[in-house]
Amino acid sequence: MSDALTQEQINAFYSLDSQGRYDHLVEAAKANQALYTLADDQGCVLINTGKEQCLLLWHHPILVENWIKDDYANCHAMTINLADFVEKWAPGMTKDGFEVGVAPSLAGEAIVVSAEELAADLA
């Protein structure tokens, strides 16, 4: 995705509540046919919430880059093709017991759903 987000767009996104960010991600991911996650040299980064292992997803790489500091300084944004997520990733993640943290705020607040549930909303 080549379209850059302005600071105003980023601020507007983060001013939304968790449901608003979820809905925005679904619409934007459908439009762009892509999702983005945190990855390092080993692959995708899973976040342990204390209850579940979550893959964090956003609809734009700049939003991922906002998370690349402190514990995630060695990470980068990784693109996931939307069709691949729906057809391959979601079933595999569900089988492995991983959840999805959808468009977390900078404070780490996000709606956590099963990958299959998100895939259904994206289909």
Short mmCIF file of N, CA and C in Angstrom, two decimals:
data_model
loop_
_atom_site.label_atom_id
_atom_site.label_comp_id
_atom_site.label_asym_id
_atom_site.label_seq_id
_atom_site.Cartn_x
_atom_site.Cartn_y
_atom_site.Cartn_z
N MET A 1 0.85 -1.18 0.00
CA MET A 1 0.00 0.00 0.00
C MET A 1 0.89 1.23 0.00
N SER A 2 0.67 2.11 -0.94
CA SER A 2 1.55 3.26 -1.08
C SER A 2 0.98 4.51 -0.42
N ASP A 3 -0.31 4.54 -0.17
CA ASP A 3 -0.92 5.73 0.41
C ASP A 3 -0.43 5.93 1.84
N ALA A 4 0.15 7.08 2.07
CA ALA A 4 0.60 7.40 3.42
C ALA A 4 -0.58 7.93 4.23
N LEU A 5 -0.52 7.72 5.51
CA LEU A 5 -1.52 8.31 6.40
C LEU A 5 -0.95 9.60 6.96
N THR A 6 -1.77 10.62 7.04
CA THR A 6 -1.34 11.86 7.68
C THR A 6 -1.42 11.67 9.19
N GLN A 7 -0.71 12.53 9.91
CA GLN A 7 -0.78 12.47 11.37
C GLN A 7 -2.22 12.68 11.82
N GLU A 8 -2.95 13.51 11.10
CA GLU A 8 -4.36 13.76 11.44
C GLU A 8 -5.19 12.48 11.29
N GLN A 9 -4.94 11.72 10.22
CA GLN A 9 -5.67 10.45 10.02
C GLN A 9 -5.30 9.44 11.10
N ILE A 10 -4.02 9.39 11.46
CA ILE A 10 -3.57 8.48 12.51
C ILE A 10 -4.24 8.85 13.84
N ASN A 11 -4.23 10.13 14.17
CA ASN A 11 -4.85 10.59 15.41
C ASN A 11 -6.35 10.28 15.41
N ALA A 12 -7.01 10.50 14.28
CA ALA A 12 -8.44 10.22 14.19
C ALA A 12 -8.72 8.74 14.40
N PHE A 13 -7.87 7.89 13.83
CA PHE A 13 -8.03 6.45 14.00
C PHE A 13 -7.90 6.07 15.48
N TYR A 14 -6.87 6.58 16.14
CA TYR A 14 -6.64 6.23 17.54
C TYR A 14 -7.65 6.90 18.48
N SER A 15 -8.39 7.90 18.00
CA SER A 15 -9.43 8.50 18.84
C SER A 15 -10.70 7.66 18.85
N LEU A 16 -10.80 6.70 17.92
CA LEU A 16 -11.96 5.80 17.89
C LEU A 16 -11.89 4.82 19.06
N ASP A 17 -13.05 4.34 19.51
CA ASP A 17 -13.05 3.29 20.52
C ASP A 17 -12.70 1.95 19.85
N SER A 18 -12.56 0.90 20.64
CA SER A 18 -12.13 -0.39 20.09
C SER A 18 -13.05 -0.88 18.98
N GLN A 19 -14.37 -0.73 19.17
CA GLN A 19 -15.31 -1.17 18.13
C GLN A 19 -15.16 -0.32 16.87
N GLY A 20 -14.94 0.96 17.04
CA GLY A 20 -14.74 1.85 15.89
C GLY A 20 -13.49 1.47 15.10
N ARG A 21 -12.40 1.16 15.83
CA ARG A 21 -11.16 0.74 15.15
C ARG A 21 -11.37 -0.60 14.44
N TYR A 22 -12.11 -1.51 15.08
CA TYR A 22 -12.42 -2.81 14.47
C TYR A 22 -13.17 -2.60 13.15
N ASP A 23 -14.23 -1.80 13.21
CA ASP A 23 -15.05 -1.56 12.02
C ASP A 23 -14.22 -0.89 10.92
N HIS A 24 -13.37 0.05 11.31
CA HIS A 24 -12.52 0.75 10.34
C HIS A 24 -11.55 -0.24 9.68
N LEU A 25 -10.95 -1.11 10.48
CA LEU A 25 -10.04 -2.10 9.92
C LEU A 25 -10.76 -2.99 8.91
N VAL A 26 -11.95 -3.47 9.25
CA VAL A 26 -12.69 -4.35 8.34
C VAL A 26 -12.93 -3.66 7.00
N GLU A 27 -13.40 -2.42 7.04
CA GLU A 27 -13.69 -1.70 5.79
C GLU A 27 -12.42 -1.43 4.99
N ALA A 28 -11.37 -0.96 5.67
CA ALA A 28 -10.12 -0.62 4.98
C ALA A 28 -9.43 -1.87 4.44
N ALA A 29 -9.45 -2.96 5.20
CA ALA A 29 -8.81 -4.20 4.74
C ALA A 29 -9.53 -4.75 3.51
N LYS A 30 -10.86 -4.66 3.50
CA LYS A 30 -11.61 -5.09 2.31
C LYS A 30 -11.24 -4.24 1.10
N ALA A 31 -11.13 -2.94 1.31
CA ALA A 31 -10.80 -2.02 0.22
C ALA A 31 -9.39 -2.27 -0.32
N ASN A 32 -8.44 -2.53 0.58
CA ASN A 32 -7.03 -2.68 0.19
C ASN A 32 -6.62 -4.13 -0.02
N GLN A 33 -7.49 -5.07 0.38
CA GLN A 33 -7.20 -6.50 0.26
C GLN A 33 -5.92 -6.89 0.99
N ALA A 34 -5.67 -6.23 2.13
CA ALA A 34 -4.46 -6.54 2.90
C ALA A 34 -4.67 -6.22 4.37
N LEU A 35 -3.93 -6.97 5.19
CA LEU A 35 -3.81 -6.73 6.63
C LEU A 35 -2.31 -6.61 6.92
N TYR A 36 -2.00 -6.06 8.08
CA TYR A 36 -0.60 -5.90 8.46
C TYR A 36 -0.43 -6.33 9.91
N THR A 37 0.72 -6.95 10.19
CA THR A 37 1.01 -7.40 11.55
C THR A 37 2.45 -7.10 11.90
N LEU A 38 2.79 -7.28 13.17
CA LEU A 38 4.17 -7.15 13.64
C LEU A 38 4.92 -8.43 13.34
N ALA A 39 6.11 -8.30 12.81
CA ALA A 39 6.94 -9.47 12.57
C ALA A 39 8.38 -9.14 12.94
N ASP A 40 9.15 -10.20 13.26
CA ASP A 40 10.58 -10.05 13.49
C ASP A 40 11.29 -11.09 12.63
N ASP A 41 12.55 -11.34 12.90
CA ASP A 41 13.32 -12.28 12.08
C ASP A 41 12.78 -13.70 12.16
N GLN A 42 12.04 -14.01 13.22
CA GLN A 42 11.48 -15.35 13.41
C GLN A 42 10.10 -15.52 12.76
N GLY A 43 9.49 -14.41 12.36
CA GLY A 43 8.14 -14.45 11.79
C GLY A 43 7.20 -13.55 12.56
N CYS A 44 5.93 -13.86 12.52
CA CYS A 44 4.91 -13.04 13.18
C CYS A 44 5.11 -13.03 14.69
N VAL A 45 4.85 -11.89 15.29
CA VAL A 45 4.98 -11.74 16.73
C VAL A 45 3.61 -11.97 17.37
N LEU A 46 3.56 -12.91 18.31
CA LEU A 46 2.34 -13.16 19.07
C LEU A 46 2.47 -12.48 20.42
N ILE A 47 1.39 -11.83 20.84
CA ILE A 47 1.37 -11.11 22.11
C ILE A 47 0.60 -11.96 23.11
N ASN A 48 1.21 -12.19 24.28
CA ASN A 48 0.54 -12.94 25.32
C ASN A 48 -0.23 -11.96 26.20
N THR A 49 -1.56 -12.07 26.21
CA THR A 49 -2.39 -11.15 26.99
C THR A 49 -2.59 -11.63 28.41
N GLY A 50 -2.08 -12.82 28.72
CA GLY A 50 -2.33 -13.42 30.02
C GLY A 50 -3.43 -14.45 29.91
N LYS A 51 -4.33 -14.25 28.95
CA LYS A 51 -5.41 -15.20 28.71
C LYS A 51 -5.22 -15.95 27.41
N GLU A 52 -4.67 -15.24 26.41
CA GLU A 52 -4.52 -15.88 25.10
C GLU A 52 -3.29 -15.34 24.38
N GLN A 53 -2.91 -16.07 23.35
CA GLN A 53 -1.86 -15.62 22.44
C GLN A 53 -2.56 -14.93 21.28
N CYS A 54 -2.18 -13.68 21.01
CA CYS A 54 -2.85 -12.89 19.98
C CYS A 54 -1.88 -12.44 18.90
N LEU A 55 -2.39 -12.49 17.68
CA LEU A 55 -1.73 -11.86 16.55
C LEU A 55 -2.39 -10.50 16.40
N LEU A 56 -1.59 -9.43 16.44
CA LEU A 56 -2.14 -8.09 16.29
C LEU A 56 -2.26 -7.76 14.81
N LEU A 57 -3.39 -7.19 14.43
CA LEU A 57 -3.62 -6.84 13.03
C LEU A 57 -4.07 -5.40 12.89
N TRP A 58 -3.56 -4.76 11.84
CA TRP A 58 -3.96 -3.41 11.48
C TRP A 58 -4.27 -3.38 9.99
N HIS A 59 -4.80 -2.26 9.52
CA HIS A 59 -5.13 -2.12 8.10
C HIS A 59 -4.12 -1.28 7.35
N HIS A 60 -3.09 -0.80 8.03
CA HIS A 60 -2.09 0.05 7.37
C HIS A 60 -0.73 -0.15 8.04
N PRO A 61 0.35 -0.23 7.24
CA PRO A 61 1.68 -0.46 7.83
C PRO A 61 2.14 0.65 8.76
N ILE A 62 1.71 1.88 8.53
CA ILE A 62 2.13 2.98 9.42
C ILE A 62 1.60 2.76 10.83
N LEU A 63 0.42 2.15 10.96
CA LEU A 63 -0.12 1.87 12.28
C LEU A 63 0.70 0.80 13.00
N VAL A 64 1.23 -0.15 12.23
CA VAL A 64 2.14 -1.15 12.81
C VAL A 64 3.41 -0.45 13.30
N GLU A 65 3.92 0.45 12.47
CA GLU A 65 5.17 1.13 12.82
C GLU A 65 5.05 1.94 14.11
N ASN A 66 3.84 2.38 14.45
CA ASN A 66 3.64 3.09 15.72
C ASN A 66 3.94 2.18 16.92
N TRP A 67 3.88 0.87 16.72
CA TRP A 67 4.13 -0.10 17.80
C TRP A 67 5.60 -0.52 17.87
N ILE A 68 6.39 -0.13 16.87
CA ILE A 68 7.76 -0.62 16.79
C ILE A 68 8.66 0.26 17.66
N LYS A 69 8.64 -0.07 18.95
CA LYS A 69 9.49 0.60 19.94
C LYS A 69 9.57 -0.31 21.15
N ASP A 70 10.42 0.01 22.06
CA ASP A 70 10.58 -0.76 23.30
C ASP A 70 10.72 -2.25 23.01
N ASP A 71 9.76 -3.05 23.49
CA ASP A 71 9.83 -4.51 23.34
C ASP A 71 9.82 -4.96 21.88
N TYR A 72 9.33 -4.10 20.99
CA TYR A 72 9.16 -4.49 19.59
C TYR A 72 10.10 -3.74 18.65
N ALA A 73 11.20 -3.20 19.21
CA ALA A 73 12.12 -2.39 18.42
C ALA A 73 12.74 -3.16 17.26
N ASN A 74 12.80 -4.49 17.37
CA ASN A 74 13.42 -5.29 16.31
C ASN A 74 12.38 -5.78 15.29
N CYS A 75 11.18 -5.23 15.35
CA CYS A 75 10.10 -5.70 14.48
C CYS A 75 9.91 -4.80 13.27
N HIS A 76 9.11 -5.31 12.34
CA HIS A 76 8.74 -4.55 11.14
C HIS A 76 7.29 -4.93 10.78
N ALA A 77 6.72 -4.15 9.89
CA ALA A 77 5.36 -4.44 9.42
C ALA A 77 5.43 -5.54 8.37
N MET A 78 4.55 -6.51 8.49
CA MET A 78 4.47 -7.60 7.52
C MET A 78 3.07 -7.58 6.89
N THR A 79 3.02 -7.66 5.58
CA THR A 79 1.75 -7.67 4.85
C THR A 79 1.17 -9.07 4.79
N ILE A 80 -0.12 -9.17 5.02
CA ILE A 80 -0.85 -10.43 4.85
C ILE A 80 -1.94 -10.18 3.81
N ASN A 81 -1.89 -10.89 2.72
CA ASN A 81 -2.93 -10.80 1.70
C ASN A 81 -4.27 -11.19 2.32
N LEU A 82 -5.31 -10.41 2.06
CA LEU A 82 -6.60 -10.64 2.71
C LEU A 82 -7.16 -12.02 2.39
N ALA A 83 -7.09 -12.43 1.13
CA ALA A 83 -7.60 -13.76 0.76
C ALA A 83 -6.83 -14.85 1.48
N ASP A 84 -5.51 -14.70 1.61
CA ASP A 84 -4.70 -15.69 2.34
C ASP A 84 -5.11 -15.75 3.81
N PHE A 85 -5.39 -14.58 4.40
CA PHE A 85 -5.81 -14.57 5.80
C PHE A 85 -7.12 -15.34 5.96
N VAL A 86 -8.09 -15.04 5.12
CA VAL A 86 -9.41 -15.67 5.23
C VAL A 86 -9.33 -17.17 4.97
N GLU A 87 -8.58 -17.55 3.92
CA GLU A 87 -8.58 -18.95 3.48
C GLU A 87 -7.57 -19.84 4.22
N LYS A 88 -6.42 -19.28 4.62
CA LYS A 88 -5.36 -20.11 5.20
C LYS A 88 -5.04 -19.76 6.65
N TRP A 89 -4.80 -18.48 6.90
CA TRP A 89 -4.37 -18.07 8.24
C TRP A 89 -5.44 -18.33 9.28
N ALA A 90 -6.67 -17.88 9.02
CA ALA A 90 -7.73 -17.99 10.03
C ALA A 90 -7.97 -19.44 10.44
N PRO A 91 -8.13 -20.37 9.48
CA PRO A 91 -8.33 -21.77 9.91
C PRO A 91 -7.13 -22.31 10.70
N GLY A 92 -5.92 -21.97 10.26
CA GLY A 92 -4.72 -22.44 10.96
C GLY A 92 -4.59 -21.87 12.35
N MET A 93 -4.88 -20.57 12.48
CA MET A 93 -4.81 -19.94 13.80
C MET A 93 -5.85 -20.51 14.75
N THR A 94 -7.04 -20.77 14.23
CA THR A 94 -8.10 -21.34 15.05
C THR A 94 -7.69 -22.73 15.53
N LYS A 95 -7.13 -23.52 14.63
CA LYS A 95 -6.68 -24.86 14.97
C LYS A 95 -5.59 -24.82 16.05
N ASP A 96 -4.70 -23.81 15.94
CA ASP A 96 -3.60 -23.68 16.90
C ASP A 96 -3.99 -22.94 18.18
N GLY A 97 -5.23 -22.44 18.24
CA GLY A 97 -5.71 -21.77 19.45
C GLY A 97 -5.27 -20.33 19.61
N PHE A 98 -4.89 -19.67 18.51
CA PHE A 98 -4.48 -18.27 18.57
C PHE A 98 -5.67 -17.36 18.28
N GLU A 99 -5.70 -16.23 18.97
CA GLU A 99 -6.73 -15.21 18.77
C GLU A 99 -6.15 -14.05 17.98
N VAL A 100 -7.00 -13.09 17.66
CA VAL A 100 -6.57 -11.89 16.93
C VAL A 100 -6.91 -10.66 17.76
N GLY A 101 -5.92 -9.78 17.93
CA GLY A 101 -6.16 -8.47 18.54
C GLY A 101 -6.31 -7.48 17.40
N VAL A 102 -7.51 -6.93 17.24
CA VAL A 102 -7.83 -6.13 16.06
C VAL A 102 -7.57 -4.65 16.31
N ALA A 103 -6.63 -4.10 15.53
CA ALA A 103 -6.31 -2.67 15.52
C ALA A 103 -6.15 -2.11 16.93
N PRO A 104 -5.19 -2.63 17.71
CA PRO A 104 -5.03 -2.13 19.08
C PRO A 104 -4.63 -0.67 19.13
N SER A 105 -5.09 -0.02 20.19
CA SER A 105 -4.68 1.37 20.44
C SER A 105 -3.22 1.34 20.89
N LEU A 106 -2.62 2.52 20.98
CA LEU A 106 -1.24 2.60 21.45
C LEU A 106 -1.12 2.15 22.90
N ALA A 107 -2.24 2.17 23.64
CA ALA A 107 -2.25 1.69 25.03
C ALA A 107 -2.48 0.18 25.08
N GLY A 108 -2.67 -0.44 23.91
CA GLY A 108 -2.84 -1.89 23.86
C GLY A 108 -4.27 -2.37 23.98
N GLU A 109 -5.23 -1.46 23.93
CA GLU A 109 -6.63 -1.87 24.01
C GLU A 109 -7.12 -2.29 22.63
N ALA A 110 -7.77 -3.46 22.59
CA ALA A 110 -8.26 -3.97 21.31
C ALA A 110 -9.38 -4.96 21.55
N ILE A 111 -10.19 -5.15 20.54
CA ILE A 111 -11.16 -6.23 20.57
C ILE A 111 -10.40 -7.50 20.20
N VAL A 112 -10.55 -8.53 21.02
CA VAL A 112 -9.90 -9.81 20.75
C VAL A 112 -10.99 -10.78 20.29
N VAL A 113 -10.79 -11.33 19.10
CA VAL A 113 -11.76 -12.28 18.53
C VAL A 113 -11.01 -13.47 17.97
N SER A 114 -11.75 -14.51 17.65
CA SER A 114 -11.13 -15.63 16.96
C SER A 114 -10.80 -15.20 15.54
N ALA A 115 -9.79 -15.81 14.97
CA ALA A 115 -9.41 -15.50 13.59
C ALA A 115 -10.57 -15.80 12.64
N GLU A 116 -11.32 -16.86 12.93
CA GLU A 116 -12.46 -17.22 12.09
C GLU A 116 -13.54 -16.14 12.13
N GLU A 117 -13.76 -15.55 13.31
CA GLU A 117 -14.76 -14.49 13.42
C GLU A 117 -14.36 -13.27 12.60
N LEU A 118 -13.09 -12.88 12.69
CA LEU A 118 -12.61 -11.76 11.89
C LEU A 118 -12.70 -12.11 10.40
N ALA A 119 -12.30 -13.32 10.05
CA ALA A 119 -12.36 -13.74 8.64
C ALA A 119 -13.78 -13.65 8.09
N ALA A 120 -14.76 -14.03 8.92
CA ALA A 120 -16.15 -13.95 8.48
C ALA A 120 -16.54 -12.49 8.21
N ASP A 121 -16.07 -11.56 9.05
CA ASP A 121 -16.38 -10.15 8.85
C ASP A 121 -15.66 -9.59 7.62
N LEU A 122 -14.52 -10.18 7.28
CA LEU A 122 -13.74 -9.70 6.14
C LEU A 122 -14.18 -10.30 4.81
N ALA A 123 -14.91 -11.41 4.87
CA ALA A 123 -15.29 -12.13 3.64
C ALA A 123 -16.38 -11.39 2.89
#
